Amino acid sequence: MPEEDDAELRKILERKKAEYAAQALPGTGLQGSGEQLVTELNDSTFDSYISSHRAVVVDFWAPWCAPCFLISPIIDDLAAQHRKIAFARVNADESPETASKYYVMSLPTVMFFLDGQEVDRVVGAVPEEVLEERVQWLESRL
Amino acid sequence: MARVKALMLGVDSLTYKYFMKCNSRNLLTLLDTTFRGVTENRTLQNPASAWLTVLTERETQVQGFLQKAPELPVVSETKATLINVPITNPTLGSPSFTMDPSIDIKDEVGNVVNAALEALDSGPVIAAITALERVAIPNICSLYDVIDSAVRKLVLAADEFIIFSPYGPKATSGYDPYGVYLASRPRPNEHETVKLWEIGRVFTIMVTRK
């Protein structure tokens, strides 16, 4: 096969691969490029992350918490749509100090931070619209 | 003495992550009203190993599918009817399907539901639906719709049930380790993830009432 055909074929394959990857990862917190949109935080990284981003949405979860899994793809989708806001996730079992410091008594809990301060929180598995509305409000403050 | 209409339904690769996204009403209702948990399985990430672990109540690792099923203590103790259990290929029990994409989800689910409804009249049933890991289609919610309505029919016909997935959907490498667990009975340690061997134990207790 001539070399120029190989190059053309490579381009098509790469484009198809990129298109497929972009479609194939809904609800994973990853963009098609593999970029991580939701940052995993723990007791040692939480404070510095909150203070280094103007607006942050944090999803507190635990592996045994079934409703936590309902909202995790929603958080992933919101993170992909609202790039001015930082999105993070905290395993409350592995980060008890942070969960306790912010009085996270039920899971899932989604907290909203602006300039390092908590400005809102949503407890329980709620529909996407409820979280979307809060995220839009947070974005409007930026 | 009438035998308990107990159902163990395993839906391989079922995940809570799509319940809300796909608006799976019956599954969401069960999540809201029954005893729920999250299965966690990082090491037994193939159908045969996962199901053998459930049905033998101990961790059992195998490569691929077995030619012939060994003694399965949960089945012997409960005398359950087996339907489409992916320990062998084609699956164990009746109906039985090959583990490849050629089997249409509606054919599989329809046949499994009909067989399970009939078998529940005479006693416990252990059934599996494998479509989520066999078939890759762009609109995952259409698969969830089929499973959601199947679950409704089966749960309405059963006195006791466990709906579970031994692992989540396919991930970059292997499977997502977290799956679904919805049951009519509580289990100990509800603030811990459900281990596969526990599922067989809870089902045996359901049926034998020991």
XYZ file of C-alpha atoms in Angstrom:
352
model
C 0.000 0.000 0.000
C 1.391 3.492 -0.886
C 2.648 5.590 2.022
C 0.189 8.496 1.456
C -2.716 6.029 1.753
C -1.373 4.850 5.103
C -1.207 8.434 6.346
C -4.773 9.077 5.191
C -5.958 5.879 6.840
C -4.146 6.779 10.058
C -5.883 10.177 10.087
C -9.308 8.583 9.617
C -8.621 6.019 12.323
C -7.409 8.669 14.732
C -10.462 10.827 14.068
C -12.798 7.857 14.538
C -10.956 6.883 17.716
C -11.351 10.402 19.118
C -15.038 10.500 18.187
C -15.640 7.098 19.730
C -13.766 7.986 22.920
C -15.762 11.213 23.265
C -19.023 9.269 23.056
C -17.983 6.226 25.000
C -17.326 7.676 28.415
C -20.583 9.065 29.770
C -20.715 9.157 33.546
C -17.094 8.272 34.097
C -15.746 11.672 35.019
C -13.424 11.443 32.044
C -13.526 13.416 28.853
C -12.829 11.758 25.567
C -9.185 12.762 25.902
C -8.995 10.926 29.223
C -8.853 14.206 31.169
C -10.056 13.785 34.759
C -12.837 16.300 35.401
C -13.681 15.318 38.965
C -10.726 15.375 41.343
C -10.480 12.797 44.131
C -9.739 14.537 47.430
C -8.880 13.283 50.900
C -8.147 14.693 54.367
C -4.707 15.869 53.363
C -5.639 17.511 50.053
C -9.100 18.917 50.770
C -8.303 22.301 52.322
C -5.652 23.289 49.831
C -7.920 22.344 46.925
C -10.839 24.387 48.272
C -8.654 27.402 48.928
C -6.981 27.261 45.538
C -10.205 27.297 43.489
C -12.813 30.079 43.484
C -15.846 27.811 43.055
C -15.891 24.131 44.017
C -18.565 21.441 44.066
C -17.732 18.477 46.298
C -19.539 15.146 46.207
C -19.188 13.215 49.489
C -19.769 9.499 48.956
C -18.919 6.051 50.312
C -18.608 2.701 48.539
C -21.455 1.113 50.534
C -23.847 3.985 49.762
C -26.115 2.972 46.896
C -27.710 6.411 46.334
C -24.206 7.881 46.008
C -23.822 5.928 42.793
C -27.028 7.463 41.430
C -25.633 10.960 41.501
C -22.016 10.303 40.560
C -22.714 10.326 36.777
C -24.711 13.539 37.234
C -21.722 15.159 38.918
C -19.527 13.926 36.075
C -21.866 15.447 33.491
C -22.051 18.760 35.361
C -18.272 18.841 35.583
C -18.063 18.444 31.815
C -20.599 21.228 31.229
C -19.357 23.800 33.774
C -15.639 24.146 33.248
C -15.295 27.354 35.314
C -16.172 25.397 38.445
C -13.896 22.806 40.041
C -15.553 19.475 40.838
C -14.270 17.050 43.430
C -15.212 13.852 45.200
C -14.452 12.740 48.760
C -14.791 9.184 50.048
C -16.217 9.976 53.487
C -15.087 6.639 54.932
C -11.487 7.298 53.950
C -11.570 10.990 54.877
C -13.434 11.081 58.194
C -11.795 14.344 59.350
C -13.114 16.306 56.394
C -16.562 14.716 56.636
C -16.706 15.499 60.326
C -15.349 19.047 59.948
C -18.176 19.882 57.537
C -20.855 17.949 59.475
C -21.528 15.530 56.664
C -24.037 13.299 58.455
C -25.758 11.655 55.472
C -24.569 10.400 52.128
C -24.560 11.484 49.432
C -23.977 15.137 50.333
C -23.002 17.646 47.678
C -21.386 20.828 48.983
C -20.869 24.091 47.144
C -17.929 26.358 48.007
C -17.275 29.922 46.876
C -14.011 31.631 47.796
C -13.270 28.910 50.326
C -16.604 29.205 52.133
C -19.504 26.768 52.069
C -22.446 28.524 50.407
C -24.875 25.657 49.874
C -25.350 21.906 50.236
C -27.709 19.244 48.934
C -28.282 16.055 50.907
C -29.512 12.852 49.276
C -29.896 11.628 45.730
C -31.743 14.408 43.948
C -32.655 14.834 40.280
C -30.113 16.391 37.938
C -32.153 19.608 37.635
C -31.769 20.314 41.352
C -27.989 20.101 41.175
C -27.877 21.908 37.844
C -29.763 24.861 39.336
C -27.304 25.148 42.237
C -24.326 24.855 39.929
C -25.717 27.589 37.676
C -26.218 29.826 40.699
C -22.631 29.196 41.777
C -21.396 29.938 38.264
C -23.364 33.193 38.182
C -21.288 34.408 41.158
C -18.024 34.089 39.255
C -45.361 -27.688 52.905
C -45.409 -24.910 50.279
C -41.961 -23.878 49.140
C -41.033 -20.224 49.388
C -41.150 -18.247 46.155
C -37.662 -16.851 46.496
C -35.861 -15.267 43.586
C -32.161 -14.571 43.145
C -31.731 -12.533 39.980
C -28.226 -11.563 38.929
C -27.926 -8.969 36.186
C -24.243 -8.890 35.267
C -22.863 -5.348 34.846
C -25.983 -3.639 36.201
C -25.011 -0.355 37.867
C -26.833 2.208 39.991
C -25.185 4.875 37.838
C -27.803 4.459 35.122
C -30.895 4.132 37.336
C -31.497 7.877 37.438
C -29.993 8.716 34.059
C -32.261 6.150 32.389
C -35.215 6.858 34.699
C -35.572 3.168 35.561
C -38.698 3.611 37.638
C -39.060 0.110 39.030
C -35.417 -0.172 39.970
C -35.542 3.273 41.570
C -38.639 2.269 43.529
C -36.877 -0.846 44.764
C -33.860 1.234 45.732
C -36.157 3.456 47.748
C -38.236 0.757 49.425
C -36.102 -2.353 49.925
C -32.891 -3.279 51.701
C -30.125 -1.995 49.505
C -26.400 -2.268 49.269
C -23.476 -2.104 46.903
C -21.654 -5.242 45.835
C -17.905 -4.862 45.739
C -15.814 -7.254 43.721
C -12.295 -6.429 42.608
C -10.877 -9.876 42.064
C -13.568 -12.150 40.615
C -14.173 -10.165 37.487
C -15.483 -12.732 35.073
C -18.974 -14.238 34.999
C -18.015 -17.788 35.950
C -15.791 -16.818 38.917
C -18.347 -14.356 40.233
C -21.298 -16.730 39.975
C -19.337 -19.680 41.362
C -18.457 -17.543 44.370
C -22.109 -16.635 44.904
C -23.329 -20.208 44.545
C -20.568 -21.883 46.555
C -20.407 -19.152 49.250
C -16.642 -19.007 48.987
C -14.182 -17.203 46.718
C -13.677 -19.294 43.618
C -11.433 -18.107 40.806
C -11.575 -19.763 37.394
C -10.402 -18.809 33.918
C -13.154 -18.427 31.331
C -16.181 -20.691 31.497
C -16.358 -24.210 32.893
C -17.189 -27.225 30.718
C -19.288 -28.686 33.485
C -20.652 -27.099 36.658
C -19.355 -28.481 39.957
C -21.466 -29.101 43.058
C -23.090 -25.780 43.985
C -24.017 -25.792 47.679
C -26.508 -22.921 47.414
C -28.389 -24.792 44.701
C -28.328 -28.105 46.579
C -29.482 -26.519 49.816
C -32.257 -24.439 48.305
C -33.226 -26.835 45.501
C -33.605 -23.784 43.334
C -34.342 -23.916 39.620
C -31.377 -22.591 37.622
C -31.978 -20.271 34.684
C -29.281 -18.949 32.341
C -26.470 -18.864 34.917
C -23.153 -17.934 33.209
C -20.880 -20.498 34.815
C -20.739 -22.553 31.628
C -21.065 -21.431 28.016
C -23.831 -21.929 26.936
C -25.187 -20.853 30.304
C -26.259 -23.268 33.014
C -29.956 -24.097 33.466
C -32.955 -23.673 31.246
C -33.305 -21.592 29.185
C -29.638 -21.497 28.273
C -27.922 -19.077 25.896
C -24.483 -18.696 24.423
C -22.391 -15.890 25.899
C -21.921 -13.813 22.773
C -23.508 -10.731 21.205
C -25.677 -12.779 18.831
C -28.436 -13.279 21.409
C -30.873 -10.390 21.377
C -31.537 -8.813 24.766
C -35.303 -9.053 24.382
C -35.077 -12.748 23.523
C -32.864 -13.425 26.511
C -34.837 -11.382 29.011
C -38.245 -12.539 27.734
C -37.261 -16.192 27.983
C -35.644 -15.769 31.392
C -38.714 -13.962 32.759
C -41.169 -16.550 31.433
C -39.122 -19.445 32.774
C -38.643 -17.741 36.150
C -42.342 -16.928 36.532
C -43.242 -20.528 35.815
C -40.571 -21.940 38.116
C -41.439 -19.591 40.991
C -44.824 -21.339 41.225
C -43.059 -24.418 42.464
C -40.173 -22.950 44.468
C -36.973 -20.904 44.552
C -35.318 -19.628 41.401
C -31.759 -18.545 40.633
C -31.630 -16.674 37.332
C -29.241 -14.451 35.430
C -29.454 -11.846 32.708
C -26.184 -11.365 30.864
C -27.189 -8.923 28.103
C -25.510 -5.877 29.641
C -22.103 -7.450 29.327
C -22.725 -9.279 26.058
C -24.243 -6.508 23.978
C -22.685 -3.108 23.339
C -25.193 -0.616 22.005
C -24.986 3.194 22.036
C -28.289 3.677 23.839
C -27.707 1.903 27.131
C -31.049 3.171 28.469
C -32.964 0.983 26.031
C -31.330 -2.047 27.721
C -32.181 -0.649 31.134
C -35.822 -0.223 30.064
C -36.050 -3.916 29.198
C -34.397 -4.955 32.459
C -36.495 -2.537 34.495
C -39.768 -3.989 33.284
C -38.470 -7.563 33.696
C -37.515 -6.852 37.293
C -41.013 -5.524 38.016
C -42.704 -8.697 36.722
C -40.377 -10.952 38.672
C -40.445 -9.075 41.959
C -44.248 -8.976 41.920
C -44.304 -12.752 41.561
C -41.775 -13.491 44.313
C -42.278 -13.596 48.088
C -38.606 -12.873 48.690
C -35.938 -11.631 46.336
C -32.356 -10.578 45.835
C -31.515 -8.545 42.734
C -27.787 -8.078 42.338
C -24.942 -7.568 39.936
C -21.615 -9.286 40.678
C -19.713 -6.302 39.220
C -20.463 -3.091 37.376
C -20.066 -2.216 33.713
C -16.927 -2.839 31.700
C -14.226 -0.318 32.608
C -10.946 0.649 30.959
C -9.440 -2.464 32.478
C -11.771 -5.183 33.722
C -15.063 -4.146 35.266
C -16.202 -1.411 37.635
C -15.892 -3.185 41.006
C -19.198 -1.806 42.324
C -22.525 -3.439 41.561
C -26.130 -3.464 42.706
C -27.764 -5.255 45.639
C -31.487 -4.924 46.379
C -33.219 -7.436 48.638
C -36.404 -8.115 50.557
C -34.389 -9.011 53.658
C -31.860 -7.010 55.643
C -28.271 -8.172 55.927
C -25.716 -7.645 58.638
C -23.219 -4.768 58.358
C -25.257 -2.578 56.064
C -22.578 0.121 56.212
C -20.200 -2.192 54.416
C -20.222 -3.281 50.801
C -21.782 -6.662 49.986
C -19.360 -9.489 49.257
C -20.379 -12.032 46.630
C -20.291 -15.046 48.932
C -22.727 -13.255 51.287
C -25.375 -13.204 48.568
C -25.515 -16.994 48.422
C -25.732 -17.139 52.210
C -28.604 -14.646 52.436
C -30.481 -16.509 49.708
C -30.034 -19.855 51.451
C -31.347 -18.350 54.687
C -34.311 -16.863 52.806
C -35.268 -20.233 51.420
C -34.459 -22.573 54.285
C -35.458 -20.032 56.967
C -32.540 -21.290 59.086
